[in-house]
């Protein structure tokens, strides 16, 4: 009996020595194995679609986000022929830009505009072109370079979008907006075509979680992270008058909190096993899940009320893959700049940025001039229109829902069951009350609740007509600016 015990102990001791020796000798090989498991297939191409959904100098940050993303992907090894950029392209050479011909995405940042492909600019930045590009449908594209995602079954796709949003929709500089139902239909169609292996989507917008919540199946090989959940705003950063301001000559916000968080993550990524700052070569070991956790923490903004909850949707197993499969891996020297990134960021609610920036400019004008008077009128007019939108939606809600909010929906449910009804409600509201605008996009939840409550089209039309009968549409007439749906 004793000999059996001694034999077992000897065997156990030899096994321990073997494991320890193997671990010491093959520590690096473990990481090499990790990399080999998750690296792209030999015949795989990574495609990228980058979308800035706004225009106007007050929305500088959205195009800055997209230009920065392009530079990261380009330096990471993606080819221009596989990167497709949507941006209105009115920011770099805007008269208000103090550094004409350039765009920056952080206070100490360098120019991110140089070299960015002008695939879809101006009037060609549309929802329909975005859908056609994702589907690889060249014949459906109108204007632009005509470049589409001509992906093959083994290819990966990375999509990054930055702009304003609202419950169930995303902004575009040329109307109509992107609706969650339409985008998810496009993604399902793309999957059914068998023309990609896996897709990763990063989405910066208010209520961006509502674009996928209850809508995106888990079996499409699509992994998504969003800047916020389905019921909260996202945040602009590097804004004048905040604790993380842009250079003094800028009177606009340079970036968005979620967007700069994932892009700046590349400069201070960590690998838990090494417990140290890593360089760009090691970045190929960071997984999408690790990046998500760091971006989630930073976007929550030190657990303050001025932050949002980054969310995950879709095929979550993809998050275990390495970041460089989708975003590339650029050679880079570690810089002490990483220590200058504050734990808590100065931010402004995305929906309030335009008005906030006007007030900042107004306060800079110390003398009573024509310019200051004109700006004061502009602020007053915009504030009044916002109040009109809020009051009109509130009145329609009382007509059709009474004192309540409509039927309660289960957690994780889609915003609305009948998306055609929601589009009709938006169009009817705009016909009588004026364009929703970037600010009014938040009211689509109320319009969705009206649909969920079973209100008829006739009832909505009558309620909107009564609520806005005395309002002059003027510059917000959808016949002039277009309909959101």
GROMACS .gro file of N, CA and C in nm, residues 206-312:
model
  321
  206UNK      N    1  -2.707   5.901  -2.940
  206UNK     CA    2  -2.800   5.894  -2.828
  206UNK      C    3  -2.897   5.777  -2.849
  207UNK      N    4  -2.934   5.713  -2.740
  207UNK     CA    5  -3.026   5.598  -2.743
  207UNK      C    6  -2.983   5.492  -2.844
  208UNK      N    7  -2.853   5.480  -2.869
  208UNK     CA    8  -2.805   5.389  -2.973
  208UNK      C    9  -2.838   5.243  -2.944
  209UNK      N   10  -2.857   5.208  -2.817
  209UNK     CA   11  -2.895   5.071  -2.786
  209UNK      C   12  -3.029   5.033  -2.847
  210UNK      N   13  -3.117   5.132  -2.869
  210UNK     CA   14  -3.250   5.103  -2.925
  210UNK      C   15  -3.243   5.058  -3.071
  211UNK      N   16  -3.129   5.078  -3.136
  211UNK     CA   17  -3.115   5.036  -3.276
  211UNK      C   18  -3.108   4.883  -3.286
  212UNK      N   19  -3.062   4.818  -3.180
  212UNK     CA   20  -3.044   4.672  -3.187
  212UNK      C   21  -3.123   4.596  -3.081
  213UNK      N   22  -3.165   4.662  -2.975
  213UNK     CA   23  -3.234   4.593  -2.867
  213UNK      C   24  -3.365   4.532  -2.917
  214UNK      N   25  -3.375   4.401  -2.900
  214UNK     CA   26  -3.493   4.328  -2.943
  214UNK      C   27  -3.505   4.309  -3.092
  215UNK      N   28  -3.401   4.349  -3.167
  215UNK     CA   29  -3.407   4.343  -3.313
  215UNK      C   30  -3.296   4.260  -3.376
  216UNK      N   31  -3.175   4.266  -3.321
  216UNK     CA   32  -3.061   4.197  -3.383
  216UNK      C   33  -3.052   4.054  -3.332
  217UNK      N   34  -3.070   3.955  -3.420
  217UNK     CA   35  -3.054   3.815  -3.377
  217UNK      C   36  -2.910   3.785  -3.336
  218UNK      N   37  -2.894   3.680  -3.258
  218UNK     CA   38  -2.761   3.645  -3.208
  218UNK      C   39  -2.686   3.553  -3.303
  219UNK      N   40  -2.751   3.511  -3.411
  219UNK     CA   41  -2.689   3.411  -3.499
  219UNK      C   42  -2.644   3.467  -3.634
  220UNK      N   43  -2.623   3.599  -3.644
  220UNK     CA   44  -2.583   3.659  -3.771
  220UNK      C   45  -2.432   3.677  -3.783
  221UNK      N   46  -2.358   3.634  -3.680
  221UNK     CA   47  -2.214   3.659  -3.676
  221UNK      C   48  -2.184   3.810  -3.683
  222UNK      N   49  -2.265   3.886  -3.610
  222UNK     CA   50  -2.247   4.031  -3.600
  222UNK      C   51  -2.239   4.068  -3.452
  223UNK      N   52  -2.131   4.136  -3.416
  223UNK     CA   53  -2.111   4.182  -3.278
  223UNK      C   54  -2.117   4.333  -3.276
  224UNK      N   55  -2.195   4.389  -3.182
  224UNK     CA   56  -2.218   4.533  -3.176
  224UNK      C   57  -2.187   4.588  -3.038
  225UNK      N   58  -2.125   4.706  -3.034
  225UNK     CA   59  -2.125   4.784  -2.911
  225UNK      C   60  -2.182   4.922  -2.943
  226UNK      N   61  -2.257   4.977  -2.848
  226UNK     CA   62  -2.320   5.108  -2.867
  226UNK      C   63  -2.277   5.203  -2.756
  227UNK      N   64  -2.279   5.332  -2.786
  227UNK     CA   65  -2.233   5.433  -2.691
  227UNK      C   66  -2.324   5.445  -2.570
  228UNK      N   67  -2.449   5.406  -2.585
  228UNK     CA   68  -2.546   5.421  -2.476
  228UNK      C   69  -2.648   5.309  -2.484
  229UNK      N   70  -2.725   5.296  -2.377
  229UNK     CA   71  -2.832   5.198  -2.382
  229UNK      C   72  -2.950   5.256  -2.460
  230UNK      N   73  -3.066   5.193  -2.450
  230UNK     CA   74  -3.178   5.232  -2.535
  230UNK      C   75  -3.252   5.356  -2.487
  231UNK      N   76  -3.219   5.405  -2.367
  231UNK     CA   77  -3.301   5.514  -2.310
  231UNK      C   78  -3.218   5.633  -2.262
  232UNK      N   79  -3.090   5.641  -2.298
  232UNK     CA   80  -3.009   5.751  -2.249
  232UNK      C   81  -2.930   5.818  -2.362
  233UNK      N   82  -2.884   5.938  -2.334
  233UNK     CA   83  -2.807   6.015  -2.432
  233UNK      C   84  -2.661   5.971  -2.433
  234UNK      N   85  -2.592   6.006  -2.540
  234UNK     CA   86  -2.446   5.995  -2.541
  234UNK      C   87  -2.388   6.135  -2.528
  235UNK      N   88  -2.255   6.147  -2.524
  235UNK     CA   89  -2.194   6.271  -2.481
  235UNK      C   90  -2.080   6.316  -2.573
  236UNK      N   91  -2.079   6.447  -2.600
  236UNK     CA   92  -1.968   6.510  -2.671
  236UNK      C   93  -1.860   6.545  -2.571
  237UNK      N   94  -1.734   6.548  -2.617
  237UNK     CA   95  -1.624   6.582  -2.526
  237UNK      C   96  -1.522   6.671  -2.596
  238UNK      N   97  -1.421   6.712  -2.521
  238UNK     CA   98  -1.323   6.811  -2.568
  238UNK      C   99  -1.396   6.935  -2.617
  239UNK      N  100  -1.486   6.986  -2.530
  239UNK     CA  101  -1.569   7.101  -2.564
  239UNK      C  102  -1.521   7.227  -2.492
  240UNK      N  103  -1.541   7.345  -2.550
  240UNK     CA  104  -1.504   7.470  -2.485
  240UNK      C  105  -1.576   7.486  -2.351
  241UNK      N  106  -1.506   7.543  -2.254
  241UNK     CA  107  -1.569   7.571  -2.125
  241UNK      C  108  -1.585   7.452  -2.034
  242UNK      N  109  -1.527   7.337  -2.071
  242UNK     CA  110  -1.532   7.218  -1.985
  242UNK      C  111  -1.393   7.191  -1.928
  243UNK      N  112  -1.384   7.090  -1.843
  243UNK     CA  113  -1.254   7.061  -1.780
  243UNK      C  114  -1.157   6.990  -1.873
  244UNK      N  115  -1.205   6.947  -1.991
  244UNK     CA  116  -1.115   6.892  -2.093
  244UNK      C  117  -1.140   6.970  -2.224
  245UNK      N  118  -1.099   7.097  -2.229
  245UNK     CA  119  -1.132   7.183  -2.342
  245UNK      C  120  -1.042   7.158  -2.463
  246UNK      N  121  -1.085   7.205  -2.579
  246UNK     CA  122  -1.000   7.201  -2.699
  246UNK      C  123  -0.899   7.316  -2.690
  247UNK      N  124  -0.808   7.327  -2.787
  247UNK     CA  125  -0.722   7.447  -2.792
  247UNK      C  126  -0.807   7.574  -2.793
  248UNK      N  127  -0.753   7.680  -2.738
  248UNK     CA  128  -0.830   7.802  -2.713
  248UNK      C  129  -0.900   7.857  -2.836
  249UNK      N  130  -0.838   7.839  -2.954
  249UNK     CA  131  -0.895   7.898  -3.074
  249UNK      C  132  -1.018   7.823  -3.126
  250UNK      N  133  -1.046   7.704  -3.073
  250UNK     CA  134  -1.161   7.625  -3.118
  250UNK      C  135  -1.285   7.658  -3.036
  251UNK      N  136  -1.397   7.679  -3.103
  251UNK     CA  137  -1.524   7.701  -3.032
  251UNK      C  138  -1.624   7.592  -3.068
  252UNK      N  139  -1.573   7.470  -3.079
  252UNK     CA  140  -1.656   7.353  -3.106
  252UNK      C  141  -1.601   7.234  -3.030
  253UNK      N  142  -1.679   7.127  -3.021
  253UNK     CA  143  -1.634   7.004  -2.955
  253UNK      C  144  -1.556   6.919  -3.055
  254UNK      N  145  -1.447   6.860  -3.009
  254UNK     CA  146  -1.359   6.786  -3.101
  254UNK      C  147  -1.394   6.639  -3.115
  255UNK      N  148  -1.464   6.582  -3.018
  255UNK     CA  149  -1.490   6.438  -3.025
  255UNK      C  150  -1.612   6.399  -2.944
  256UNK      N  151  -1.642   6.271  -2.944
  256UNK     CA  152  -1.750   6.213  -2.863
  256UNK      C  153  -1.690   6.113  -2.767
  257UNK      N  154  -1.747   6.106  -2.647
  257UNK     CA  155  -1.684   6.031  -2.538
  257UNK      C  156  -1.661   5.884  -2.572
  258UNK      N  157  -1.763   5.816  -2.620
  258UNK     CA  158  -1.748   5.674  -2.656
  258UNK      C  159  -1.648   5.657  -2.770
  259UNK      N  160  -1.656   5.743  -2.870
  259UNK     CA  161  -1.570   5.730  -2.987
  259UNK      C  162  -1.423   5.749  -2.952
  260UNK      N  163  -1.392   5.858  -2.879
  260UNK     CA  164  -1.251   5.878  -2.845
  260UNK      C  165  -1.204   5.772  -2.748
  261UNK      N  166  -1.295   5.714  -2.672
  261UNK     CA  167  -1.256   5.610  -2.576
  261UNK      C  168  -1.205   5.486  -2.648
  262UNK      N  169  -1.276   5.442  -2.754
  262UNK     CA  170  -1.227   5.322  -2.821
  262UNK      C  171  -1.105   5.351  -2.907
  263UNK      N  172  -1.098   5.473  -2.962
  263UNK     CA  173  -0.982   5.504  -3.046
  263UNK      C  174  -0.858   5.535  -2.962
  264UNK      N  175  -0.873   5.605  -2.852
  264UNK     CA  176  -0.759   5.633  -2.766
  264UNK      C  177  -0.718   5.511  -2.686
  265UNK      N  178  -0.806   5.413  -2.674
  265UNK     CA  179  -0.771   5.287  -2.608
  265UNK      C  180  -0.650   5.223  -2.672
  266UNK      N  181  -0.632   5.243  -2.800
  266UNK     CA  182  -0.522   5.181  -2.872
  266UNK      C  183  -0.386   5.232  -2.825
  267UNK      N  184  -0.385   5.343  -2.754
  267UNK     CA  185  -0.258   5.400  -2.710
  267UNK      C  186  -0.222   5.362  -2.567
  268UNK      N  187  -0.317   5.298  -2.497
  268UNK     CA  188  -0.282   5.259  -2.361
  268UNK      C  189  -0.349   5.126  -2.325
  269UNK      N  190  -0.348   5.033  -2.421
  269UNK     CA  191  -0.407   4.901  -2.397
  269UNK      C  192  -0.321   4.821  -2.300
  270UNK      N  193  -0.384   4.731  -2.225
  270UNK     CA  194  -0.310   4.647  -2.132
  270UNK      C  195  -0.349   4.501  -2.150
  271UNK      N  196  -0.254   4.414  -2.119
  271UNK     CA  197  -0.280   4.271  -2.118
  271UNK      C  198  -0.268   4.224  -1.974
  272UNK      N  199  -0.374   4.170  -1.915
  272UNK     CA  200  -0.373   4.135  -1.773
  272UNK      C  201  -0.257   4.044  -1.734
  273UNK      N  202  -0.219   3.947  -1.816
  273UNK     CA  203  -0.114   3.853  -1.782
  273UNK      C  204   0.021   3.922  -1.765
  274UNK      N  205   0.042   4.029  -1.845
  274UNK     CA  206   0.171   4.098  -1.840
  274UNK      C  207   0.174   4.207  -1.734
  275UNK      N  208   0.055   4.261  -1.699
  275UNK     CA  209   0.041   4.365  -1.599
  275UNK      C  210   0.131   4.485  -1.630
  276UNK      N  211   0.130   4.527  -1.753
  276UNK     CA  212   0.211   4.642  -1.793
  276UNK      C  213   0.147   4.708  -1.914
  277UNK      N  214   0.192   4.833  -1.940
  277UNK     CA  215   0.150   4.897  -2.064
  277UNK      C  216   0.211   4.823  -2.181
  278UNK      N  217   0.136   4.809  -2.289
  278UNK     CA  218   0.187   4.730  -2.400
  278UNK      C  219   0.209   4.818  -2.522
  279UNK      N  220   0.297   4.774  -2.609
  279UNK     CA  221   0.321   4.849  -2.732
  279UNK      C  222   0.229   4.796  -2.841
  280UNK      N  223   0.241   4.852  -2.960
  280UNK     CA  224   0.147   4.821  -3.067
  280UNK      C  225   0.153   4.677  -3.112
  281UNK      N  226   0.270   4.612  -3.101
  281UNK     CA  227   0.279   4.472  -3.142
  281UNK      C  228   0.197   4.386  -3.047
  282UNK      N  229   0.205   4.417  -2.916
  282UNK     CA  230   0.127   4.344  -2.817
  282UNK      C  231  -0.023   4.370  -2.833
  283UNK      N  232  -0.058   4.481  -2.897
  283UNK     CA  233  -0.199   4.514  -2.914
  283UNK      C  234  -0.274   4.403  -2.986
  284UNK      N  235  -0.203   4.322  -3.061
  284UNK     CA  236  -0.269   4.211  -3.130
  284UNK      C  237  -0.316   4.105  -3.031
  285UNK      N  238  -0.286   4.122  -2.903
  285UNK     CA  239  -0.334   4.029  -2.801
  285UNK      C  240  -0.460   4.081  -2.732
  286UNK      N  241  -0.491   4.209  -2.747
  286UNK     CA  242  -0.609   4.262  -2.680
  286UNK      C  243  -0.734   4.216  -2.753
  287UNK      N  244  -0.831   4.167  -2.678
  287UNK     CA  245  -0.955   4.121  -2.738
  287UNK      C  246  -1.058   4.234  -2.744
  288UNK      N  247  -1.158   4.216  -2.827
  288UNK     CA  248  -1.267   4.311  -2.834
  288UNK      C  249  -1.338   4.323  -2.699
  289UNK      N  250  -1.344   4.213  -2.625
  289UNK     CA  251  -1.406   4.216  -2.492
  289UNK      C  252  -1.326   4.303  -2.397
  290UNK      N  253  -1.193   4.290  -2.401
  290UNK     CA  254  -1.110   4.372  -2.315
  290UNK      C  255  -1.124   4.519  -2.351
  291UNK      N  256  -1.130   4.548  -2.481
  291UNK     CA  257  -1.150   4.686  -2.524
  291UNK      C  258  -1.286   4.737  -2.479
  292UNK      N  259  -1.388   4.654  -2.492
  292UNK     CA  260  -1.523   4.691  -2.449
  292UNK      C  261  -1.525   4.730  -2.301
  293UNK      N  262  -1.461   4.650  -2.217
  293UNK     CA  263  -1.464   4.676  -2.073
  293UNK      C  264  -1.396   4.808  -2.039
  294UNK      N  265  -1.286   4.839  -2.107
  294UNK     CA  266  -1.217   4.966  -2.082
  294UNK      C  267  -1.297   5.085  -2.135
  295UNK      N  268  -1.353   5.069  -2.254
  295UNK     CA  269  -1.434   5.176  -2.312
  295UNK      C  270  -1.561   5.197  -2.229
  296UNK      N  271  -1.619   5.090  -2.182
  296UNK     CA  272  -1.738   5.099  -2.097
  296UNK      C  273  -1.708   5.179  -1.971
  297UNK      N  274  -1.595   5.150  -1.909
  297UNK     CA  275  -1.559   5.221  -1.786
  297UNK      C  276  -1.535   5.369  -1.813
  298UNK      N  277  -1.462   5.400  -1.919
  298UNK     CA  278  -1.431   5.539  -1.947
  298UNK      C  279  -1.555   5.617  -1.992
  299UNK      N  280  -1.643   5.554  -2.070
  299UNK     CA  281  -1.763   5.621  -2.118
  299UNK      C  282  -1.862   5.646  -2.005
  300UNK      N  283  -1.858   5.564  -1.902
  300UNK     CA  284  -1.942   5.589  -1.784
  300UNK      C  285  -1.895   5.713  -1.709
  301UNK      N  286  -1.771   5.756  -1.741
  301UNK     CA  287  -1.718   5.885  -1.695
  301UNK      C  288  -1.712   5.895  -1.543
  302UNK      N  289  -1.635   5.803  -1.487
  302UNK     CA  290  -1.614   5.803  -1.341
  302UNK      C  291  -1.745   5.786  -1.265
  303UNK      N  292  -1.834   5.703  -1.321
  303UNK     CA  293  -1.964   5.672  -1.260
  303UNK      C  294  -2.047   5.797  -1.233
  304UNK      N  295  -2.032   5.897  -1.319
  304UNK     CA  296  -2.106   6.021  -1.299
  304UNK      C  297  -2.236   6.019  -1.377
  305UNK      N  298  -2.317   6.123  -1.353
  305UNK     CA  299  -2.442   6.136  -1.431
  305UNK      C  300  -2.413   6.187  -1.571
  306UNK      N  301  -2.289   6.228  -1.595
  306UNK     CA  302  -2.250   6.277  -1.727
  306UNK      C  303  -2.169   6.170  -1.800
  307UNK      N  304  -2.233   6.057  -1.817
  307UNK     CA  305  -2.174   5.944  -1.887
  307UNK      C  306  -2.286   5.852  -1.932
  308UNK      N  307  -2.252   5.750  -2.008
  308UNK     CA  308  -2.354   5.658  -2.059
  308UNK      C  309  -2.304   5.514  -2.046
  309UNK      N  310  -2.398   5.422  -2.061
  309UNK     CA  311  -2.369   5.279  -2.045
  309UNK      C  312  -2.345   5.213  -2.180
  310UNK      N  313  -2.222   5.181  -2.209
  310UNK     CA  314  -2.188   5.112  -2.334
  310UNK      C  315  -2.248   4.972  -2.330
  311UNK      N  316  -2.312   4.932  -2.440
  311UNK     CA  317  -2.384   4.805  -2.445
  311UNK      C  318  -2.327   4.712  -2.551
  312UNK      N  319  -2.357   4.583  -2.538
  312UNK     CA  320  -2.319   4.481  -2.636
  312UNK      C  321  -2.444   4.411  -2.688
   0.00000   0.00000   0.00000
